[in-house]
GROMACS .gro file of C-alpha atoms in nm:
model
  236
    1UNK     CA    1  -0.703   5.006  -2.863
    2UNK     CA    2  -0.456   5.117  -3.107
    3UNK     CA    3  -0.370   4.749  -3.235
    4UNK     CA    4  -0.426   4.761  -3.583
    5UNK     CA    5  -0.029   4.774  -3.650
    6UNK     CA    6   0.020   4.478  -3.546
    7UNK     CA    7  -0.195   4.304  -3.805
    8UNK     CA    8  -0.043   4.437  -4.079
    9UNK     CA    9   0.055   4.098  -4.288
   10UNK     CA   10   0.397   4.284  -4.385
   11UNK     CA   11   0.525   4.265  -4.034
   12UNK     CA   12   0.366   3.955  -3.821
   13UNK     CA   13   0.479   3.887  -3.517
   14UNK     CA   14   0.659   3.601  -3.427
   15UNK     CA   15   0.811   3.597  -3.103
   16UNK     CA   16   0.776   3.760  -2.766
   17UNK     CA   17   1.104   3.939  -2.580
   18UNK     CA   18   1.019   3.976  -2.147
   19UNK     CA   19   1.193   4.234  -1.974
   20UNK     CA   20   1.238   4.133  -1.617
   21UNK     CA   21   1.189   4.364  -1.310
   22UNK     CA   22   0.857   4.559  -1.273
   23UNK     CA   23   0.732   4.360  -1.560
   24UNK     CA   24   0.708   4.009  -1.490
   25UNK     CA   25   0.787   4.043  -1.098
   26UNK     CA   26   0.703   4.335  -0.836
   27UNK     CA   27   1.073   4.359  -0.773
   28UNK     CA   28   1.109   4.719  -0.761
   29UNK     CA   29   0.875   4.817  -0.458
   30UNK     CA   30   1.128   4.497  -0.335
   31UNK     CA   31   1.431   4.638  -0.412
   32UNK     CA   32   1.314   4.966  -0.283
   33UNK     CA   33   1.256   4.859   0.041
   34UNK     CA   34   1.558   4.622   0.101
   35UNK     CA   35   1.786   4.883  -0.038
   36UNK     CA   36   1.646   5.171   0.241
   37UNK     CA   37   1.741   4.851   0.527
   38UNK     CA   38   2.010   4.834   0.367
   39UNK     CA   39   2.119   5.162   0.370
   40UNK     CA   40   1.982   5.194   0.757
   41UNK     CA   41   2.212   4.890   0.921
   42UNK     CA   42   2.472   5.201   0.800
   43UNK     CA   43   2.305   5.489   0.957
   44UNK     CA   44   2.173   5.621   0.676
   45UNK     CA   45   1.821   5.792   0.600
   46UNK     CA   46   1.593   5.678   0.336
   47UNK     CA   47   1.626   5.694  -0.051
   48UNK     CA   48   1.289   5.867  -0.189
   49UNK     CA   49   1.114   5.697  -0.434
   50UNK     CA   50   1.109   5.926  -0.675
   51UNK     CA   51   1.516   5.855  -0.642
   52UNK     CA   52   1.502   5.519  -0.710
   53UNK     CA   53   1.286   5.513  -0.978
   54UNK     CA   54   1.582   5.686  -1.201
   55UNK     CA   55   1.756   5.364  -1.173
   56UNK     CA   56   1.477   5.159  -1.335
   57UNK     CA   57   1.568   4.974  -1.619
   58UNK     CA   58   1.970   5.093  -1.594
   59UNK     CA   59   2.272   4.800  -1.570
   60UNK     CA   60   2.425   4.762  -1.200
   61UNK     CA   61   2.669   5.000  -1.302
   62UNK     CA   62   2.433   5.266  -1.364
   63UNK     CA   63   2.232   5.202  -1.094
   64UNK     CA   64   2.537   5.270  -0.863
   65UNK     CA   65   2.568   5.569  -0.950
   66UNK     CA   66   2.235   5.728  -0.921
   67UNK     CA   67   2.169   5.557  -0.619
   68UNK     CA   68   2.523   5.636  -0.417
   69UNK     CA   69   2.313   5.911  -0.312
   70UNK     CA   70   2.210   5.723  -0.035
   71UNK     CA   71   2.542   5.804   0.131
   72UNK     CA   72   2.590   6.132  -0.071
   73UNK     CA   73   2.802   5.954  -0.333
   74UNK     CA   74   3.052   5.802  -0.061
   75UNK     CA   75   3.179   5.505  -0.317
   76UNK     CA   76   3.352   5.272  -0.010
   77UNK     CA   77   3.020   5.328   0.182
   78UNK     CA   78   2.776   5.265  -0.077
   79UNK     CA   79   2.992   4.940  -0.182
   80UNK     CA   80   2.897   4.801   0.170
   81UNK     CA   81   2.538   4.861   0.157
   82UNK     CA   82   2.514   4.754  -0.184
   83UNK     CA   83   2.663   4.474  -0.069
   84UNK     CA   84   2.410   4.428   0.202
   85UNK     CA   85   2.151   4.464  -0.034
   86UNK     CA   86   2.225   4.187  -0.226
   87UNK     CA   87   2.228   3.961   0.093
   88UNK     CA   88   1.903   4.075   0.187
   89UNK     CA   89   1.774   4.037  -0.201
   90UNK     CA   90   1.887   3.664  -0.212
   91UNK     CA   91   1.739   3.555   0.137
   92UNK     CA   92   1.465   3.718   0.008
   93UNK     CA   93   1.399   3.540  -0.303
   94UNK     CA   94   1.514   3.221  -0.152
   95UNK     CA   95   1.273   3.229   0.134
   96UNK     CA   96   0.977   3.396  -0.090
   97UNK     CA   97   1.045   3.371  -0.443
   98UNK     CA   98   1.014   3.710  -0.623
   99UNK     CA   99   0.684   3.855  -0.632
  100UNK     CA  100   0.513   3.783  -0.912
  101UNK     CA  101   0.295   4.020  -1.145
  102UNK     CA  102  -0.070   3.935  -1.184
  103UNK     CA  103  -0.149   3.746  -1.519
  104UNK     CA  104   0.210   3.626  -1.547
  105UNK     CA  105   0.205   3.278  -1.502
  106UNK     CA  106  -0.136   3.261  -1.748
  107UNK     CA  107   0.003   3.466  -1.995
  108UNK     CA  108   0.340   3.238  -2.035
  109UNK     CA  109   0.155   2.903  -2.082
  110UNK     CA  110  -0.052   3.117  -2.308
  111UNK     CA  111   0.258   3.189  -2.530
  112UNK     CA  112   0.373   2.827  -2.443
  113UNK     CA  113   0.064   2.674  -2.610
  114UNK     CA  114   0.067   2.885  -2.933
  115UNK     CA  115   0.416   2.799  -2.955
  116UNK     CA  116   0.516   3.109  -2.923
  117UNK     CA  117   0.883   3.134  -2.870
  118UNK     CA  118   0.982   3.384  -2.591
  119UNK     CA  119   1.280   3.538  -2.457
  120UNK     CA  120   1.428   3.736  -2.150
  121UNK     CA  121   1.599   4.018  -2.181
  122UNK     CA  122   1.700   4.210  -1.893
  123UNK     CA  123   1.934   4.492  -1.739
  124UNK     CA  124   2.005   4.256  -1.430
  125UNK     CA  125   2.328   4.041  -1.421
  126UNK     CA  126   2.230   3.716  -1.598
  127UNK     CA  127   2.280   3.506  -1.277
  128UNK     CA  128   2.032   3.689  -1.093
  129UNK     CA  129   1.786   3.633  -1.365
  130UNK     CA  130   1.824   3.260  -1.347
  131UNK     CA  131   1.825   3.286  -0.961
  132UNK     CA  132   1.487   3.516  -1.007
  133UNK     CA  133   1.334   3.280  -1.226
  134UNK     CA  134   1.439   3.005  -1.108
  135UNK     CA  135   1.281   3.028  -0.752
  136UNK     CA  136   0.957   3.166  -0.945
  137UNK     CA  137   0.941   2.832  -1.113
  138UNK     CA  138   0.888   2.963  -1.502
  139UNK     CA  139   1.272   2.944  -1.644
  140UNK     CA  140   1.187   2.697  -1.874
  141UNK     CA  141   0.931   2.889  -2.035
  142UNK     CA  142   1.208   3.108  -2.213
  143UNK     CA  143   1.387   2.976  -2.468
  144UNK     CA  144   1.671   3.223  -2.465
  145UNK     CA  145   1.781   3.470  -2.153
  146UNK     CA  146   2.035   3.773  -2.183
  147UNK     CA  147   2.112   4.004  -1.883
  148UNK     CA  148   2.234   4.306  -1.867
  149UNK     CA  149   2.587   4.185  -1.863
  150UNK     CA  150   2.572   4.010  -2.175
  151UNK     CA  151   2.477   4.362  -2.422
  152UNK     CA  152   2.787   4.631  -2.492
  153UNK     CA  153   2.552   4.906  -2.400
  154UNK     CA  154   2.226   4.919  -2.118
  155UNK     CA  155   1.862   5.028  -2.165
  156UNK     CA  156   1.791   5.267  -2.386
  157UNK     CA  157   2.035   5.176  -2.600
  158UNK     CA  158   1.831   4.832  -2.792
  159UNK     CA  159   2.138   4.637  -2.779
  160UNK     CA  160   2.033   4.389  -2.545
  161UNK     CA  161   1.646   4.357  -2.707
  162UNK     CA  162   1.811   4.297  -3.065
  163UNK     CA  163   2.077   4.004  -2.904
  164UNK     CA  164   1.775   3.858  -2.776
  165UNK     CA  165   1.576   3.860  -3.097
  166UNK     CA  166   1.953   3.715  -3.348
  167UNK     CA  167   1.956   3.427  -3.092
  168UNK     CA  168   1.543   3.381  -3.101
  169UNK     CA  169   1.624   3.384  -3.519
  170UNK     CA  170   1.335   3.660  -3.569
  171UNK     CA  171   1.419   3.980  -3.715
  172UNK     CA  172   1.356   4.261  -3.457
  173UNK     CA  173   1.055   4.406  -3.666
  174UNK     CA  174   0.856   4.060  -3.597
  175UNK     CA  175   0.933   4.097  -3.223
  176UNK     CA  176   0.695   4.212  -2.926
  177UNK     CA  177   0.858   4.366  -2.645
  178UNK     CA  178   0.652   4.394  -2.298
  179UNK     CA  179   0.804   4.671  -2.055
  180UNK     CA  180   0.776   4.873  -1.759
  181UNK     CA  181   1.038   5.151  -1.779
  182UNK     CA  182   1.078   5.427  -1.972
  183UNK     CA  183   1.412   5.328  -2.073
  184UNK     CA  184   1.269   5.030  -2.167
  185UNK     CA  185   1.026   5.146  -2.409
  186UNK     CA  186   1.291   5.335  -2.551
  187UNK     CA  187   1.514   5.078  -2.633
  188UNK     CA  188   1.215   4.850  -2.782
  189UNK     CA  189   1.128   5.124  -3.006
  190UNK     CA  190   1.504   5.208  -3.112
  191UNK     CA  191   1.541   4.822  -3.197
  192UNK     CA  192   1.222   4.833  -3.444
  193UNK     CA  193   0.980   4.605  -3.226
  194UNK     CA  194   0.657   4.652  -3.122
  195UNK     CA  195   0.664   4.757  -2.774
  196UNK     CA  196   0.329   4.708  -2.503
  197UNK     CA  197   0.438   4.905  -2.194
  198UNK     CA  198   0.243   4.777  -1.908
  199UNK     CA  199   0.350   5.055  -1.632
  200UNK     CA  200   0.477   4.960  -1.297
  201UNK     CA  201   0.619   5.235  -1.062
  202UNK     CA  202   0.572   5.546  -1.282
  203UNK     CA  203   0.298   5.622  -1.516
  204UNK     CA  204   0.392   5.691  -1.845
  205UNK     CA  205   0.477   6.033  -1.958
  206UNK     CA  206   0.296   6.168  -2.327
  207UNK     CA  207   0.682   6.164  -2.507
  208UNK     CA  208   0.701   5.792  -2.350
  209UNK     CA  209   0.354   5.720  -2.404
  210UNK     CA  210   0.400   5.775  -2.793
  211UNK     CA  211   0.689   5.551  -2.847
  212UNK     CA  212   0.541   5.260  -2.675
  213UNK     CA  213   0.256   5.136  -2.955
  214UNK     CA  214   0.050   5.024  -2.663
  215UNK     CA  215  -0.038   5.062  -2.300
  216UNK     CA  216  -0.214   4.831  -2.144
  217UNK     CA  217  -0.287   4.811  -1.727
  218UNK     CA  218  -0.161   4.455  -1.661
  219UNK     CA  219  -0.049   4.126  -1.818
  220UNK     CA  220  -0.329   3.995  -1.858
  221UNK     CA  221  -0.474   4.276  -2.047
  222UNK     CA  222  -0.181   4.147  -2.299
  223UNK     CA  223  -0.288   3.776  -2.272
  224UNK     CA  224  -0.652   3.878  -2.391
  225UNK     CA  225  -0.538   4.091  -2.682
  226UNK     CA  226  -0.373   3.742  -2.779
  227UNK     CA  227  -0.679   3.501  -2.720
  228UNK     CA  228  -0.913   3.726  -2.906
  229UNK     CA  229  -0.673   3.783  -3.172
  230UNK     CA  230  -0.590   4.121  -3.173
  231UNK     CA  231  -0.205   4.058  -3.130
  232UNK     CA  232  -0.131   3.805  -3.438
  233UNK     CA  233   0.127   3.602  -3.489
  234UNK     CA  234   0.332   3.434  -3.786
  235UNK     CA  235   0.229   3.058  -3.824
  236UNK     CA  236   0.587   2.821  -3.686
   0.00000   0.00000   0.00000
């Protein structure tokens, strides 16, 4: 693995920014799924995957827009199911918590026990996040969160990575990133961090592939580069 950059003493890293969705929890398949339901109580067919995946990693507003297909860009129409969506999303995550990733729970005490300080930083409207990780039981492993409401510009822009890092105090060159989405990866790299993509829904492409400066299969794989020290880490 392609790690050695990350042990160069002139840029240690000291702190660890989460993105949210598809990384830490298996919200997208979700989301998928509750949004076609959605979308059916209306009379209307099925969203594609391979549509919903552009909305990956984009702010609520962006996601509107790509996925108003649903209802072939009807804005009233799509407002209601949208709507819906969100009702369906919360009893959801009420009832089940959000699904979470394997290796995710291991790899924040992990982080907790180096004293590693680690933020959230994700396109999702803040109060989902805390809802999200609330009901999944590990808020308190972040020290700082920031949703997509909170950054002037969404994924791929690295506004809302480098927001995270000022209120973590690290410069953005001593912070890991850990994504799923393309836009993701994108941003990370734009801020100057060193991004692990660990892929969820789509595979990543070779121009995606060589901006992240790792991809690894799971979280886990990411918790073992740490224990056998092959991610290092500034001393507190």
């Amino acid at each position: 693995m392609a790690v050695f950059e990350v042990l160069n003493p002139s840029r240690p890293l000291a702190a660890v920014i989460f993105d949210m969705d598809g990384l830490m929890f298996d919200t997208e398949r979700l989301g998928w799924r509750l949004l076609n339901q959605a979308g059916a109580e209306f009379g209307y067919g099925p969203l594609s995957m391979e549509q919903y995946t552009h909305a990956v990693g984009k702010t609520v507003e962006g996601t509107r827009k790509i996925l108003s297909a649903i209802c072939e860009g009807d804005a009233a129409t799509y407002s209601a199911i949208e709507a819906r969506f969100w009702e369906l999303d919360r009893d959801y995550v009420k009832r089940m918590g959000p699904p979470k990733k394997s290796g995710l729970v291991d790899l924040l005490k992990l982080l907790q026990e180096r004293e590693i300080p680690c933020a959230l930083a994700s396109s999702t409207r803040t109060d989902r996040v805390d809802e999200h990780l609330e009901a999944a039981g590990v808020r308190d492993y972040f020290r700082e969160i920031v949703g997509g409401d909170q950054a002037p510009a969404s994924k791929p822009a690295p506004d809302i990575f480098l927001l995270a890092a000022e209120r973590l105090g690290q410069a953005p060159q001593r912070c890991l990133v850990l994504e799923d989405s393309f836009a993701g990866v994108q941003a990370g790299r734009s801020a100057d961090m060193f991004v692990i993509m660990v892929p969820d829904i789509l595979q990543p492409t070779p121009q995606i592939r060589a901006q992240a400066n790792l991809v690894v299969d799971s979280l886990s794989e990411v918790a073992e580069l740490i224990k056998t020290a092959r991610l290092s880490f500034s001393p507190k």
